[in-house]
CSV table of C-alpha atoms in Angstrom, one decimal:
chain,number,residue,atom,x,y,z
V,116,UNK,CA,17.1,-6.1,-24.1
V,117,UNK,CA,13.6,-5.6,-22.7
V,118,UNK,CA,13.4,-2.7,-20.3
V,119,UNK,CA,11.1,-2.0,-17.4
V,120,UNK,CA,7.9,0.0,-17.5
V,121,UNK,CA,5.1,-1.6,-15.3
V,122,UNK,CA,2.1,-3.5,-16.5
V,123,UNK,CA,1.6,-1.1,-19.4
V,124,UNK,CA,5.2,-1.7,-20.3
V,125,UNK,CA,4.5,-5.4,-20.7
V,126,UNK,CA,1.6,-4.6,-23.1
V,127,UNK,CA,3.6,-2.0,-25.1
V,128,UNK,CA,6.5,-4.4,-25.6
V,129,UNK,CA,4.3,-7.2,-26.7
V,130,UNK,CA,2.5,-5.0,-29.1
V,131,UNK,CA,5.8,-3.7,-30.4
V,132,UNK,CA,7.4,-7.2,-30.8
V,133,UNK,CA,4.3,-8.6,-32.4
V,134,UNK,CA,4.2,-5.8,-35.0
V,135,UNK,CA,7.9,-6.5,-35.8
V,136,UNK,CA,7.1,-10.2,-36.3
V,137,UNK,CA,4.2,-9.4,-38.6
V,138,UNK,CA,6.4,-7.1,-40.7
V,139,UNK,CA,9.1,-9.7,-41.1
V,140,UNK,CA,11.5,-8.5,-38.4
V,141,UNK,CA,11.1,-11.3,-35.9
V,142,UNK,CA,13.9,-10.4,-33.5
V,143,UNK,CA,12.5,-12.7,-30.8
V,144,UNK,CA,12.9,-15.9,-32.8
V,145,UNK,CA,16.5,-15.1,-33.9
V,146,UNK,CA,17.9,-13.5,-30.7
V,147,UNK,CA,20.6,-15.7,-29.0
V,148,UNK,CA,20.1,-13.8,-25.7
V,149,UNK,CA,17.0,-12.2,-24.2
V,150,UNK,CA,17.6,-9.9,-21.3
V,151,UNK,CA,14.7,-8.7,-19.2
V,152,UNK,CA,14.3,-6.1,-16.4
V,153,UNK,CA,11.0,-5.7,-14.4
V,154,UNK,CA,8.3,-5.6,-17.1
V,155,UNK,CA,10.9,-6.8,-19.6
V,156,UNK,CA,11.5,-9.8,-17.4
V,157,UNK,CA,7.8,-10.8,-17.7
V,158,UNK,CA,7.9,-10.2,-21.5
V,159,UNK,CA,11.2,-12.2,-21.8
V,160,UNK,CA,9.6,-15.1,-20.0
V,161,UNK,CA,6.5,-14.9,-22.1
V,162,UNK,CA,8.2,-14.6,-25.6
V,163,UNK,CA,10.7,-17.4,-24.9
V,164,UNK,CA,7.9,-19.9,-24.0
V,165,UNK,CA,7.1,-20.8,-27.5
V,166,UNK,CA,3.7,-19.1,-27.6
V,167,UNK,CA,2.8,-17.1,-30.7
V,168,UNK,CA,3.3,-13.4,-30.2
V,169,UNK,CA,-0.1,-12.6,-31.6
V,170,UNK,CA,-1.6,-14.7,-28.8
V,171,UNK,CA,0.4,-12.9,-26.1
V,172,UNK,CA,-0.6,-9.5,-27.6
V,173,UNK,CA,-4.3,-10.5,-27.7
V,174,UNK,CA,-4.2,-11.1,-23.9
V,175,UNK,CA,-3.1,-7.5,-23.4
V,176,UNK,CA,-6.1,-6.3,-25.5
V,177,UNK,CA,-8.6,-8.2,-23.4
V,178,UNK,CA,-10.6,-6.3,-20.7
V,179,UNK,CA,-8.6,-5.8,-17.5
V,180,UNK,CA,-11.2,-7.6,-15.4
V,181,UNK,CA,-10.5,-10.8,-17.4
V,182,UNK,CA,-6.9,-10.9,-16.0
V,183,UNK,CA,-5.5,-11.5,-12.5
V,184,UNK,CA,-3.7,-8.2,-12.6
V,185,UNK,CA,-4.2,-6.0,-9.5
V,186,UNK,CA,-5.0,-2.3,-10.0
V,187,UNK,CA,-2.7,0.0,-8.0
V,188,UNK,CA,-3.1,3.8,-7.8
V,189,UNK,CA,0.3,5.3,-8.4
V,190,UNK,CA,1.4,8.9,-9.0
V,191,UNK,CA,4.6,8.2,-10.9
V,192,UNK,CA,6.0,11.7,-10.4
V,193,UNK,CA,5.5,11.5,-6.6
V,194,UNK,CA,6.9,8.0,-6.6
V,195,UNK,CA,10.1,9.1,-8.4
V,196,UNK,CA,10.6,12.0,-6.0
V,197,UNK,CA,10.2,9.8,-3.0
V,198,UNK,CA,12.8,7.4,-4.3
V,199,UNK,CA,15.2,10.3,-5.2
V,200,UNK,CA,14.8,11.6,-1.6
V,201,UNK,CA,15.4,8.2,-0.2
V,202,UNK,CA,18.7,7.7,-2.0
V,203,UNK,CA,20.0,11.2,-1.6
V,204,UNK,CA,23.4,11.1,0.1
V,205,UNK,CA,24.0,7.4,-0.4
V,206,UNK,CA,27.6,6.4,-0.3
V,207,UNK,CA,27.5,4.4,-3.5
V,208,UNK,CA,25.0,2.7,-5.9
V,209,UNK,CA,24.9,-0.4,-3.6
V,210,UNK,CA,24.0,1.7,-0.6
V,211,UNK,CA,21.3,3.5,-2.6
V,212,UNK,CA,19.8,0.2,-3.7
V,213,UNK,CA,20.0,-1.1,-0.1
V,214,UNK,CA,18.0,2.0,1.1
V,215,UNK,CA,15.3,1.2,-1.5
V,216,UNK,CA,15.3,-2.4,-0.4
V,217,UNK,CA,14.8,-1.6,3.2
V,218,UNK,CA,11.9,0.6,2.3
V,219,UNK,CA,10.4,-2.2,0.3
V,220,UNK,CA,10.8,-4.7,3.2
V,221,UNK,CA,9.0,-2.3,5.5
V,222,UNK,CA,6.2,-1.4,3.2
V,223,UNK,CA,2.6,-2.7,3.5
V,224,UNK,CA,1.6,-4.5,0.4
V,225,UNK,CA,-0.6,-7.3,-0.8
V,226,UNK,CA,0.6,-10.7,0.6
V,227,UNK,CA,3.5,-12.2,-1.3
V,228,UNK,CA,1.5,-15.3,-2.4
V,229,UNK,CA,-1.2,-13.1,-3.9
V,230,UNK,CA,1.4,-11.2,-6.0
V,231,UNK,CA,3.1,-14.5,-7.0
V,232,UNK,CA,-0.2,-15.8,-8.3
V,233,UNK,CA,-0.4,-12.7,-10.6
V,234,UNK,CA,3.0,-13.4,-12.0
V,235,UNK,CA,2.3,-17.1,-12.4
V,236,UNK,CA,-0.8,-16.2,-14.4
V,237,UNK,CA,1.2,-14.0,-16.8
V,238,UNK,CA,3.6,-16.8,-17.8
V,239,UNK,CA,2.6,-19.4,-20.4
V,240,UNK,CA,5.2,-21.7,-19.0
V,241,UNK,CA,6.6,-21.9,-15.5
V,242,UNK,CA,9.8,-23.7,-16.7
V,243,UNK,CA,12.9,-21.9,-17.7
V,244,UNK,CA,13.3,-22.0,-21.5
V,245,UNK,CA,16.1,-23.8,-23.3
V,246,UNK,CA,17.0,-20.5,-24.9
V,247,UNK,CA,19.2,-18.0,-23.1
V,248,UNK,CA,17.0,-15.9,-20.9
V,249,UNK,CA,18.5,-13.6,-18.2
V,250,UNK,CA,16.5,-11.6,-15.7
V,251,UNK,CA,17.7,-9.0,-13.3
V,252,UNK,CA,16.9,-8.3,-9.6
V,253,UNK,CA,18.3,-6.7,-6.5
V,254,UNK,CA,18.8,-8.2,-3.0
V,255,UNK,CA,16.6,-6.1,-0.8
V,256,UNK,CA,18.7,-6.5,2.3
V,257,UNK,CA,22.2,-5.9,0.8
V,258,UNK,CA,21.5,-3.9,-2.3
V,259,UNK,CA,23.4,-6.4,-4.4
V,260,UNK,CA,22.4,-6.4,-8.1
V,261,UNK,CA,22.2,-9.9,-9.6
V,262,UNK,CA,20.9,-11.9,-12.5
V,263,UNK,CA,18.9,-15.1,-12.8
V,264,UNK,CA,18.9,-17.7,-15.5
V,265,UNK,CA,18.0,-21.4,-15.9
V,266,UNK,CA,21.2,-22.4,-14.0
V,267,UNK,CA,20.1,-20.3,-11.0
V,268,UNK,CA,18.6,-22.1,-8.0
V,269,UNK,CA,15.3,-20.2,-8.4
V,270,UNK,CA,12.1,-20.9,-10.3
V,271,UNK,CA,11.1,-18.9,-13.4
V,272,UNK,CA,8.0,-17.6,-11.6
V,273,UNK,CA,10.0,-16.4,-8.6
V,274,UNK,CA,12.7,-14.9,-10.7
V,275,UNK,CA,10.2,-13.0,-12.8
V,276,UNK,CA,8.3,-11.9,-9.7
V,277,UNK,CA,11.6,-10.7,-8.1
V,278,UNK,CA,12.4,-8.6,-11.2
V,279,UNK,CA,8.9,-7.1,-11.2
V,280,UNK,CA,8.7,-6.4,-7.4
V,281,UNK,CA,8.4,-2.6,-7.5
V,282,UNK,CA,9.6,-1.3,-4.1
V,283,UNK,CA,6.9,-0.1,-1.9
V,284,UNK,CA,4.2,-1.3,-4.2
V,285,UNK,CA,4.7,-5.1,-4.4
V,286,UNK,CA,6.2,-7.3,-1.8
V,287,UNK,CA,9.9,-8.4,-2.1
V,288,UNK,CA,10.1,-12.0,-3.3
V,289,UNK,CA,11.4,-14.7,-0.9
V,290,UNK,CA,13.7,-17.3,-2.5
V,291,UNK,CA,16.7,-19.3,-1.1
V,292,UNK,CA,16.8,-17.4,2.1
V,293,UNK,CA,16.9,-13.9,0.4
V,294,UNK,CA,14.3,-11.2,-0.4
V,295,UNK,CA,14.5,-9.7,-3.8
V,296,UNK,CA,13.1,-6.5,-5.4
V,297,UNK,CA,12.8,-5.0,-8.9
V,298,UNK,CA,15.8,-5.2,-11.2
V,299,UNK,CA,14.9,-1.6,-12.3
V,300,UNK,CA,16.2,-0.4,-8.9
V,301,UNK,CA,19.7,-0.7,-10.5
V,302,UNK,CA,18.6,0.4,-14.0
V,303,UNK,CA,15.5,0.3,-16.1
V,304,UNK,CA,17.5,-1.2,-18.9
V,305,UNK,CA,20.6,-3.0,-17.6
V,306,UNK,CA,21.8,-2.9,-21.2
V,307,UNK,CA,25.5,-3.5,-20.2
V,308,UNK,CA,24.6,-7.1,-19.7
V,309,UNK,CA,24.6,-7.6,-23.5
V,310,UNK,CA,28.3,-6.8,-23.8
V,311,UNK,CA,30.0,-9.0,-26.3
V,312,UNK,CA,27.1,-9.3,-28.7
V,313,UNK,CA,27.3,-8.1,-32.3
V,314,UNK,CA,23.8,-6.5,-32.3
V,315,UNK,CA,21.8,-5.2,-29.4
V,316,UNK,CA,18.2,-4.1,-29.7
V,317,UNK,CA,17.1,-2.2,-26.6
V,318,UNK,CA,13.3,-1.9,-26.2
V,319,UNK,CA,12.1,0.7,-23.8
V,320,UNK,CA,8.3,1.0,-23.2
V,321,UNK,CA,8.4,4.5,-21.7
V,322,UNK,CA,9.9,8.0,-22.3
V,323,UNK,CA,13.1,8.0,-20.4
V,324,UNK,CA,13.9,10.8,-17.9
V,325,UNK,CA,17.2,12.6,-18.3
V,326,UNK,CA,19.0,10.6,-15.6
V,327,UNK,CA,17.7,7.3,-17.1
V,328,UNK,CA,18.9,8.4,-20.5
V,329,UNK,CA,22.3,9.3,-19.1
V,330,UNK,CA,22.5,5.9,-17.4
V,331,UNK,CA,21.5,4.1,-20.6
V,332,UNK,CA,24.2,6.0,-22.5
V,333,UNK,CA,26.8,4.9,-20.0
V,334,UNK,CA,25.6,1.3,-20.3
V,335,UNK,CA,25.9,1.5,-24.0
V,336,UNK,CA,29.6,2.3,-23.8
V,337,UNK,CA,30.0,-1.2,-22.5
V,338,UNK,CA,28.5,-2.7,-25.7
V,339,UNK,CA,31.3,-1.5,-28.1
V,340,UNK,CA,32.0,-2.5,-30.7
V,341,UNK,CA,28.6,-4.0,-31.1
V,342,UNK,CA,25.9,-2.3,-33.1
V,343,UNK,CA,23.0,-0.8,-30.9
V,344,UNK,CA,19.5,0.3,-31.7
V,345,UNK,CA,17.2,1.8,-29.1
V,346,UNK,CA,13.5,1.6,-29.6
V,347,UNK,CA,11.9,3.9,-27.1
V,348,UNK,CA,8.3,4.8,-26.6
V,349,UNK,CA,7.4,8.1,-28.1
V,350,UNK,CA,5.3,10.9,-26.7
V,351,UNK,CA,2.2,9.6,-28.4
V,352,UNK,CA,2.7,6.2,-26.7
V,353,UNK,CA,3.2,7.9,-23.4
V,354,UNK,CA,-0.1,9.8,-23.8
V,355,UNK,CA,-1.9,6.6,-24.8
V,356,UNK,CA,-0.5,4.8,-21.8
V,357,UNK,CA,-1.4,7.5,-19.3
V,358,UNK,CA,0.1,8.6,-16.0
V,359,UNK,CA,0.0,5.2,-14.2
V,360,UNK,CA,2.2,2.4,-15.6
V,361,UNK,CA,0.7,0.0,-13.1
V,362,UNK,CA,-2.9,0.4,-14.3
V,363,UNK,CA,-4.2,-2.8,-15.9
V,364,UNK,CA,-7.0,-0.8,-17.6
V,365,UNK,CA,-4.4,0.9,-19.7
V,366,UNK,CA,-2.9,-2.3,-21.1
V,367,UNK,CA,-5.0,-2.3,-24.3
V,368,UNK,CA,-4.0,1.3,-25.2
V,369,UNK,CA,-0.4,0.5,-24.4
V,370,UNK,CA,-0.4,-2.6,-26.6
V,371,UNK,CA,-1.9,-0.6,-29.5
V,372,UNK,CA,0.6,2.1,-29.1
V,373,UNK,CA,3.4,-0.5,-29.1
V,374,UNK,CA,2.0,-2.0,-32.2
V,375,UNK,CA,1.9,1.4,-34.0
V,376,UNK,CA,5.5,2.1,-33.2
V,377,UNK,CA,6.6,-1.4,-34.1
V,378,UNK,CA,5.0,-1.0,-37.5
V,379,UNK,CA,6.6,2.3,-38.0
V,380,UNK,CA,10.1,1.0,-37.0
V,381,UNK,CA,9.9,-2.4,-38.5
V,382,UNK,CA,11.9,-1.7,-41.6
V,383,UNK,CA,14.6,0.1,-39.5
V,384,UNK,CA,14.8,-2.8,-37.1
V,385,UNK,CA,14.8,-5.4,-40.0
V,386,UNK,CA,17.8,-3.7,-41.7
V,387,UNK,CA,19.6,-3.4,-38.4
V,388,UNK,CA,18.9,-6.9,-37.2
V,389,UNK,CA,19.7,-8.7,-40.5
């Protein structure tokens, strides 16, 4: 399970997974299911494309101006407060998600095609992989939470863009007569989708807030009796990444932090996974 965390989350996860591979704990190659939410959706699409992890990691270490990524100023604490205020008093989770979706639909952002070009540039392949890849999103109009895979009537680029469409920051994604936003609106992790699997590795490229940690704990109850290991960014990673997870200039620092933690946790992951 690859969780959300912005453009720096992509870099952190790729550094982490590449370090595991180098240490003999290649979870990507042997996983029979890859689940991705938001940043994790982009990483899931990348690592199942057959491109070496070291190559994907190297792209994160390159200067930001060499990529198509768009720099967005974001005060994450203010953003979280605004979302909390928006969903206060919601009837249920679907109503809360619909409120966020309506805000996203009304927001002024870059044009949808401009954002889609950024996502397309991230992906080594624009075709769904033969391997089992599941990406999460939310219908911006109804608040319905849903998943996409190779059997869905949506392209891999659009599915990834939908899962990465941070409300109010990026435009909702149009596909099949619907508009979709970030799968992280439901949960940064969506770990309950892995129910029924013997081993579940949950990779989280940020330090979870209390409410996010509580939601993850609830999701993990759905994974019993499977074994679970959570690899969460530590405080040193958070400091290396900085305050804005949407800042492309922080990708290199995030990738190096992910590699450091991957190296530190490699033996723990190897024993768990094998």
